[in-house]
Short mmCIF file of C-alpha atoms in Angstrom, two decimals:
data_model
loop_
_atom_site.label_atom_id
_atom_site.label_comp_id
_atom_site.label_asym_id
_atom_site.label_seq_id
_atom_site.Cartn_x
_atom_site.Cartn_y
_atom_site.Cartn_z
CA UNK A 1 0.00 0.00 0.00
CA UNK A 2 2.79 2.41 0.92
CA UNK A 3 4.68 1.85 -2.32
CA UNK A 4 1.83 1.43 -4.80
CA UNK A 5 -0.81 3.94 -3.70
CA UNK A 6 -1.34 7.46 -5.07
CA UNK A 7 1.29 9.62 -3.30
CA UNK A 8 -1.33 12.27 -2.54
CA UNK A 9 -3.91 9.87 -1.12
CA UNK A 10 -4.94 9.22 2.50
CA UNK A 11 -5.61 5.54 3.26
CA UNK A 12 -7.00 3.92 6.40
CA UNK A 13 -6.31 0.20 6.79
CA UNK A 14 -7.97 -1.63 9.71
CA UNK A 15 -6.89 -5.19 10.43
CA UNK A 16 -6.26 -7.91 12.97
CA UNK A 17 -4.54 -11.29 12.97
CA UNK A 18 -3.90 -14.51 14.87
CA UNK A 19 -1.61 -14.45 17.95
CA UNK A 20 1.71 -12.91 16.92
CA UNK A 21 4.58 -11.01 18.48
CA UNK A 22 5.62 -8.14 16.20
CA UNK A 23 9.02 -6.56 16.78
CA UNK A 24 10.47 -3.37 15.33
CA UNK A 25 12.83 -3.37 12.36
CA UNK A 26 16.01 -3.12 14.48
CA UNK A 27 14.96 -5.14 17.51
CA UNK A 28 16.38 -8.36 18.94
CA UNK A 29 13.85 -11.22 19.20
CA UNK A 30 16.11 -13.17 21.59
CA UNK A 31 16.01 -10.22 24.00
CA UNK A 32 12.44 -8.99 23.44
CA UNK A 33 10.43 -12.23 23.26
CA UNK A 34 9.97 -15.47 25.11
CA UNK A 35 10.59 -17.53 21.97
CA UNK A 36 10.23 -20.86 23.74
CA UNK A 37 6.80 -19.96 25.13
CA UNK A 38 5.77 -18.64 21.72
CA UNK A 39 6.71 -21.96 20.09
CA UNK A 40 4.86 -23.97 22.72
CA UNK A 41 1.69 -21.86 22.35
CA UNK A 42 1.79 -21.52 18.56
CA UNK A 43 2.39 -17.76 18.57
CA UNK A 44 4.09 -16.41 15.46
CA UNK A 45 6.95 -13.94 15.20
CA UNK A 46 6.91 -11.03 12.75
CA UNK A 47 9.30 -8.14 12.16
CA UNK A 48 8.02 -4.77 10.93
CA UNK A 49 9.74 -2.63 8.33
CA UNK A 50 9.09 0.31 10.68
CA UNK A 51 10.78 1.04 14.00
CA UNK A 52 9.28 0.99 17.47
CA UNK A 53 9.00 -1.65 20.16
CA UNK A 54 7.62 -5.17 20.44
CA UNK A 55 3.84 -5.68 20.60
CA UNK A 56 1.49 -8.63 20.97
CA UNK A 57 -1.39 -9.18 18.53
CA UNK A 58 -4.37 -11.48 18.83
CA UNK A 59 -7.99 -11.31 17.73
CA UNK A 60 -8.78 -9.14 20.75
CA UNK A 61 -6.46 -6.45 19.37
CA UNK A 62 -7.33 -4.29 16.34
CA UNK A 63 -4.61 -2.60 14.31
CA UNK A 64 -4.93 0.57 12.32
CA UNK A 65 -2.58 1.89 9.65
CA UNK A 66 -2.86 5.33 8.09
CA UNK A 67 -0.89 5.97 4.89
CA UNK A 68 -0.55 9.60 3.81
CA UNK A 69 1.62 12.14 1.97
CA UNK A 70 4.82 12.73 3.91
CA UNK A 71 4.23 16.48 4.22
CA UNK A 72 0.90 15.78 5.98
CA UNK A 73 2.48 13.52 8.61
CA UNK A 74 3.05 14.34 12.27
CA UNK A 75 3.62 11.79 15.01
CA UNK A 76 0.48 12.74 16.97
CA UNK A 77 -1.99 13.39 14.16
CA UNK A 78 -3.27 9.83 13.72
CA UNK A 79 -3.07 8.96 17.40
CA UNK A 80 -5.16 12.05 18.14
CA UNK A 81 -7.67 10.92 15.50
CA UNK A 82 -8.02 7.57 17.28
CA UNK A 83 -8.28 9.23 20.70
CA UNK A 84 -11.11 11.41 19.38
CA UNK A 85 -12.87 8.33 17.99
CA UNK A 86 -12.74 6.76 21.47
CA UNK A 87 -13.96 9.96 23.14
CA UNK A 88 -17.01 9.69 20.91
CA UNK A 89 -17.54 6.24 22.44
CA UNK A 90 -17.39 7.77 25.94
CA UNK A 91 -13.91 6.38 26.59
CA UNK A 92 -11.67 9.14 28.06
CA UNK A 93 -8.65 8.53 25.80
CA UNK A 94 -5.76 10.92 25.18
CA UNK A 95 -2.33 10.97 23.52
CA UNK A 96 0.62 10.86 25.92
CA UNK A 97 4.15 12.20 25.56
CA UNK A 98 5.32 8.99 23.86
CA UNK A 99 2.67 9.39 21.13
CA UNK A 100 0.69 6.45 22.54
CA UNK A 101 -3.06 6.47 23.16
CA UNK A 102 -3.80 6.02 26.86
CA UNK A 103 -6.67 5.94 29.33
CA UNK A 104 -6.25 6.66 33.03
CA UNK A 105 -2.46 6.50 32.72
CA UNK A 106 -2.54 3.06 31.08
CA UNK A 107 -1.43 2.41 27.51
CA UNK A 108 -4.11 1.02 25.21
CA UNK A 109 -2.38 1.68 21.89
CA UNK A 110 1.26 1.79 20.79
CA UNK A 111 2.57 3.37 17.61
CA UNK A 112 5.25 2.86 14.96
CA UNK A 113 6.10 5.01 11.95
CA UNK A 114 7.79 4.80 8.57
CA UNK A 115 8.68 7.67 6.23
CA UNK A 116 9.80 7.58 2.60
CA UNK A 117 10.58 10.45 0.23
CA UNK A 118 6.89 11.03 -0.61
CA UNK A 119 4.85 8.85 1.74
CA UNK A 120 4.49 8.08 5.43
CA UNK A 121 2.52 5.64 7.50
CA UNK A 122 1.45 5.38 11.12
CA UNK A 123 0.88 1.91 12.59
CA UNK A 124 -1.12 1.58 15.78
CA UNK A 125 -2.43 -1.24 17.95
CA UNK A 126 -5.62 -1.06 20.00
CA UNK A 127 -6.11 -3.40 22.94
CA UNK A 128 -9.83 -4.12 22.98
CA UNK A 129 -10.13 -7.50 24.65
CA UNK A 130 -6.61 -8.93 24.40
CA UNK A 131 -5.32 -11.71 26.65
CA UNK A 132 -3.06 -9.47 28.75
CA UNK A 133 -1.62 -12.38 30.73
CA UNK A 134 -0.40 -13.94 27.51
CA UNK A 135 0.87 -10.56 26.31
CA UNK A 136 3.03 -10.08 29.40
CA UNK A 137 4.42 -13.61 29.26
CA UNK A 138 5.33 -13.52 25.58
CA UNK A 139 7.09 -10.16 25.87
CA UNK A 140 9.41 -11.25 28.69
CA UNK A 141 12.56 -13.03 27.51
CA UNK A 142 14.27 -15.15 30.14
CA UNK A 143 17.59 -14.06 28.62
CA UNK A 144 16.80 -10.33 28.59
CA UNK A 145 19.27 -9.36 31.31
CA UNK A 146 22.00 -11.61 29.88
CA UNK A 147 21.99 -10.01 26.41
CA UNK A 148 23.85 -6.82 25.51
CA UNK A 149 22.40 -5.68 22.20
CA UNK A 150 22.94 -2.85 19.74
CA UNK A 151 19.28 -2.85 18.66
CA UNK A 152 16.32 -0.92 20.07
CA UNK A 153 14.90 -2.00 23.44
CA UNK A 154 11.17 -1.85 24.05
CA UNK A 155 9.90 0.53 26.72
CA UNK A 156 7.66 -1.35 29.16
CA UNK A 157 4.32 0.25 29.99
CA UNK A 158 1.30 -0.55 32.11
CA UNK A 159 -1.44 -1.57 29.67
CA UNK A 160 -5.20 -2.00 29.72
CA UNK A 161 -8.01 -3.15 27.44
CA UNK A 162 -10.78 -0.88 26.15
CA UNK A 163 -13.19 -3.45 27.57
CA UNK A 164 -12.13 -2.22 31.03
CA UNK A 165 -13.79 1.11 30.18
CA UNK A 166 -16.70 0.08 27.97
CA UNK A 167 -18.83 -3.06 27.74
CA UNK A 168 -20.09 -2.12 24.28
CA UNK A 169 -16.75 -1.62 22.50
CA UNK A 170 -15.63 -4.39 20.17
CA UNK A 171 -13.73 -4.76 16.89
CA UNK A 172 -16.59 -3.53 14.70
CA UNK A 173 -17.62 -0.57 16.85
CA UNK A 174 -13.99 0.52 17.12
CA UNK A 175 -13.54 0.28 13.33
CA UNK A 176 -16.76 2.24 12.72
CA UNK A 177 -15.69 4.95 15.17
CA UNK A 178 -12.22 5.29 13.61
CA UNK A 179 -13.63 5.35 10.07
CA UNK A 180 -15.96 8.18 11.07
CA UNK A 181 -13.15 10.18 12.65
CA UNK A 182 -10.87 9.48 9.67
CA UNK A 183 -13.58 10.97 7.41
CA UNK A 184 -13.69 14.10 9.56
CA UNK A 185 -9.89 14.40 9.61
CA UNK A 186 -8.82 13.40 6.09
CA UNK A 187 -11.93 13.35 3.88
CA UNK A 188 -15.29 11.62 3.63
CA UNK A 189 -15.49 7.87 3.09
CA UNK A 190 -18.28 6.34 1.03
CA UNK A 191 -19.11 2.93 -0.39
CA UNK A 192 -17.04 3.69 -3.50
CA UNK A 193 -13.76 4.12 -1.61
CA UNK A 194 -14.15 1.48 1.11
CA UNK A 195 -12.73 -1.99 0.34
CA UNK A 196 -13.15 -5.02 2.58
CA UNK A 197 -10.40 -7.63 2.20
CA UNK A 198 -10.04 -11.12 3.56
CA UNK A 199 -7.38 -13.75 3.17
CA UNK A 200 -9.37 -15.69 0.57
CA UNK A 201 -9.50 -12.83 -1.95
CA UNK A 202 -7.40 -13.70 -4.99
CA UNK A 203 -6.55 -10.06 -5.69
CA UNK A 204 -5.25 -9.64 -2.16
CA UNK A 205 -3.22 -12.84 -2.37
CA UNK A 206 -1.55 -11.64 -5.55
CA UNK A 207 -0.58 -8.37 -3.87
CA UNK A 208 0.78 -9.81 -0.65
CA UNK A 209 2.21 -13.26 -1.47
CA UNK A 210 5.68 -12.02 -2.46
CA UNK A 211 5.96 -9.76 0.56
CA UNK A 212 4.61 -12.46 2.85
CA UNK A 213 7.25 -14.89 1.60
CA UNK A 214 10.00 -12.34 2.23
CA UNK A 215 9.00 -11.45 5.77
CA UNK A 216 8.63 -15.11 6.78
CA UNK A 217 12.24 -15.97 6.00
CA UNK A 218 14.75 -16.71 8.75
CA UNK A 219 16.97 -14.02 7.25
CA UNK A 220 14.35 -11.31 7.87
CA UNK A 221 13.00 -12.54 11.22
CA UNK A 222 16.36 -13.31 12.84
CA UNK A 223 19.16 -12.38 10.44
CA UNK A 224 18.06 -8.73 10.48
CA UNK A 225 19.03 -8.52 14.17
CA UNK A 226 21.97 -6.21 14.96
CA UNK A 227 25.05 -7.70 16.67
CA UNK A 228 24.52 -8.83 20.25
CA UNK A 229 26.41 -10.62 23.02
CA UNK A 230 24.83 -13.29 25.25
CA UNK A 231 26.79 -13.74 28.49
CA UNK A 232 26.05 -16.35 31.14
CA UNK A 233 27.81 -18.57 33.66
CA UNK A 234 27.41 -21.61 35.87
CA UNK A 235 29.25 -23.64 38.48
CA UNK A 236 29.86 -27.32 37.77
CA UNK A 237 31.13 -29.73 40.40
CA UNK A 238 34.51 -29.53 38.65
CA UNK A 239 34.60 -25.71 38.51
CA UNK A 240 32.97 -22.49 37.23
CA UNK A 241 32.49 -21.65 33.56
CA UNK A 242 31.76 -18.27 32.03
CA UNK A 243 30.44 -18.02 28.46
CA UNK A 244 30.22 -15.11 26.05
CA UNK A 245 28.52 -15.78 22.71
CA UNK A 246 28.67 -13.06 20.07
CA UNK A 247 25.90 -13.27 17.46
CA UNK A 248 25.87 -11.29 14.21
CA UNK A 249 22.94 -11.39 11.77
CA UNK A 250 21.53 -14.26 13.81
CA UNK A 251 24.62 -16.46 13.39
CA UNK A 252 27.22 -17.31 16.03
CA UNK A 253 30.28 -15.18 15.31
CA UNK A 254 32.34 -16.13 18.35
CA UNK A 255 32.15 -18.30 21.46
CA UNK A 256 34.48 -17.54 24.35
CA UNK A 257 34.56 -19.88 27.34
CA UNK A 258 36.60 -19.23 30.46
CA UNK A 259 36.99 -20.33 34.04
CA UNK A 260 37.14 -16.67 35.12
CA UNK A 261 34.52 -13.92 34.74
CA UNK A 262 34.48 -11.23 32.06
CA UNK A 263 34.13 -7.62 33.22
CA UNK A 264 31.69 -6.59 30.45
CA UNK A 265 30.58 -7.51 26.95
CA UNK A 266 33.37 -5.49 25.30
CA UNK A 267 36.21 -6.80 27.44
CA UNK A 268 38.50 -9.58 26.28
CA UNK A 269 38.65 -12.78 28.26
CA UNK A 270 42.04 -13.12 29.90
CA UNK A 271 42.83 -16.78 29.27
CA UNK A 272 45.77 -16.57 31.66
CA UNK A 273 43.64 -15.43 34.58
CA UNK A 274 42.99 -19.08 35.41
CA UNK A 275 45.35 -21.76 34.12
CA UNK A 276 43.22 -24.51 32.59
CA UNK A 277 44.25 -28.15 32.36
CA UNK A 278 44.82 -29.18 28.73
CA UNK A 279 41.77 -31.46 28.54
CA UNK A 280 39.45 -28.64 29.62
CA UNK A 281 41.00 -26.17 27.19
CA UNK A 282 40.52 -28.77 24.45
CA UNK A 283 36.83 -29.11 25.36
CA UNK A 284 36.37 -25.32 25.36
CA UNK A 285 38.01 -25.04 21.94
CA UNK A 286 35.98 -27.91 20.48
CA UNK A 287 32.73 -26.32 21.60
CA UNK A 288 33.71 -22.95 20.15
CA UNK A 289 34.63 -24.48 16.79
CA UNK A 290 31.42 -26.49 16.59
CA UNK A 291 29.17 -23.50 17.25
CA UNK A 292 30.90 -21.16 14.78
CA UNK A 293 28.48 -19.77 12.15
CA UNK A 294 25.52 -21.71 13.59
CA UNK A 295 22.09 -20.06 13.60
CA UNK A 296 21.44 -19.10 17.21
CA UNK A 297 18.61 -21.54 17.82
CA UNK A 298 18.38 -24.53 20.11
CA UNK A 299 17.89 -27.24 17.48
CA UNK A 300 20.89 -26.19 15.40
CA UNK A 301 23.19 -25.66 18.40
CA UNK A 302 22.19 -29.10 19.68
CA UNK A 303 23.00 -30.64 16.29
CA UNK A 304 26.38 -28.91 16.13
CA UNK A 305 27.36 -29.91 19.66
CA UNK A 306 26.22 -33.54 19.56
CA UNK A 307 29.57 -34.82 18.19
CA UNK A 308 31.48 -32.74 20.75
CA UNK A 309 29.90 -34.40 23.78
CA UNK A 310 32.56 -37.11 23.71
CA UNK A 311 35.46 -34.79 22.82
CA UNK A 312 36.91 -34.96 26.31
CA UNK A 313 36.18 -34.94 30.06
CA UNK A 314 33.46 -32.42 30.97
CA UNK A 315 32.55 -31.81 27.30
CA UNK A 316 29.15 -33.41 27.87
CA UNK A 317 28.42 -31.06 30.76
CA UNK A 318 29.40 -28.05 28.67
CA UNK A 319 27.25 -29.09 25.71
CA UNK A 320 24.15 -29.80 27.79
CA UNK A 321 24.52 -26.45 29.56
CA UNK A 322 24.98 -24.47 26.35
CA UNK A 323 22.03 -26.14 24.61
CA UNK A 324 19.83 -25.43 27.65
CA UNK A 325 20.89 -21.76 27.75
CA UNK A 326 20.35 -21.22 24.04
CA UNK A 327 17.07 -23.13 24.28
CA UNK A 328 15.94 -20.79 27.06
CA UNK A 329 16.46 -17.83 24.76
CA UNK A 330 15.41 -19.41 21.45
CA UNK A 331 13.43 -22.58 20.91
CA UNK A 332 13.40 -22.40 17.13
CA UNK A 333 10.48 -24.88 16.93
CA UNK A 334 8.15 -22.38 15.28
CA UNK A 335 10.65 -20.86 12.85
CA UNK A 336 9.81 -20.94 9.15
CA UNK A 337 11.99 -23.07 6.89
CA UNK A 338 13.29 -20.10 4.89
CA UNK A 339 16.75 -20.11 3.37
CA UNK A 340 19.49 -18.78 5.65
CA UNK A 341 21.28 -17.17 2.71
#
């Protein structure tokens, strides 16, 4: 729609979808999402082409997108339109300093934006009757505090559903209210310029199939992630181990294992700080070699490390620990089978 529509037109697109976590263009899914829980509960992952933070979608959440000429865009204009639509439904909504729509200090709608040379769009969510317990669980990575990332972190907010403030609001009444306010703000809508799409429409499928294929690839969902470092440690009966895994474009770039701690993610491990017996150094090196260039997902790390388990004393302990840690951050069970290239 952004690329193919009349550059002077104003378009309102209202939509919703099955349970999905949607992250911003430069975000880190390992840090933002509970990927294991998502896989277990059949929740999809999607990455936007726009910025912003991670959000949870389900059929209790309605999304709105406004596409417009770039020179007509401001960050609050569309959010204010939606707030006015809710005020007309006797819901005391307003736009806060972060350009989100809120009620009573609680966020009910987050926003993301994209600008091109001639066009702009504003994405917004609207929590109508979303499963907030599921939302909170999916957006809490167990590895969050262990990952130092260059991408954009989400800002956590207290959220609420519109249903907390109105028993009559639902998907259709919200859409009707926003369409009315869009007409007042950007120009009247009539039956000649309103199109209803569903997934079974052949014309829609032709428009979206190529883009859908692209955004479902591993390269887009995970390989788009900026460089990050996952640091963690444990104490075995035979001694402590500290790990630092550097991941670039979703692939393991470096694995450093040591018997002494690392000061921070940018410091070098001092291998001489603790003198390791040769068999342990050999196990550390074998693990690092096996994980090199692996996609940072549990199934692939497990496959790479399986031959290393018998590489030397304690190698089995190391491999089981590393697979468990990676599995806690990334299950990989729900990932599409897109090409890594």
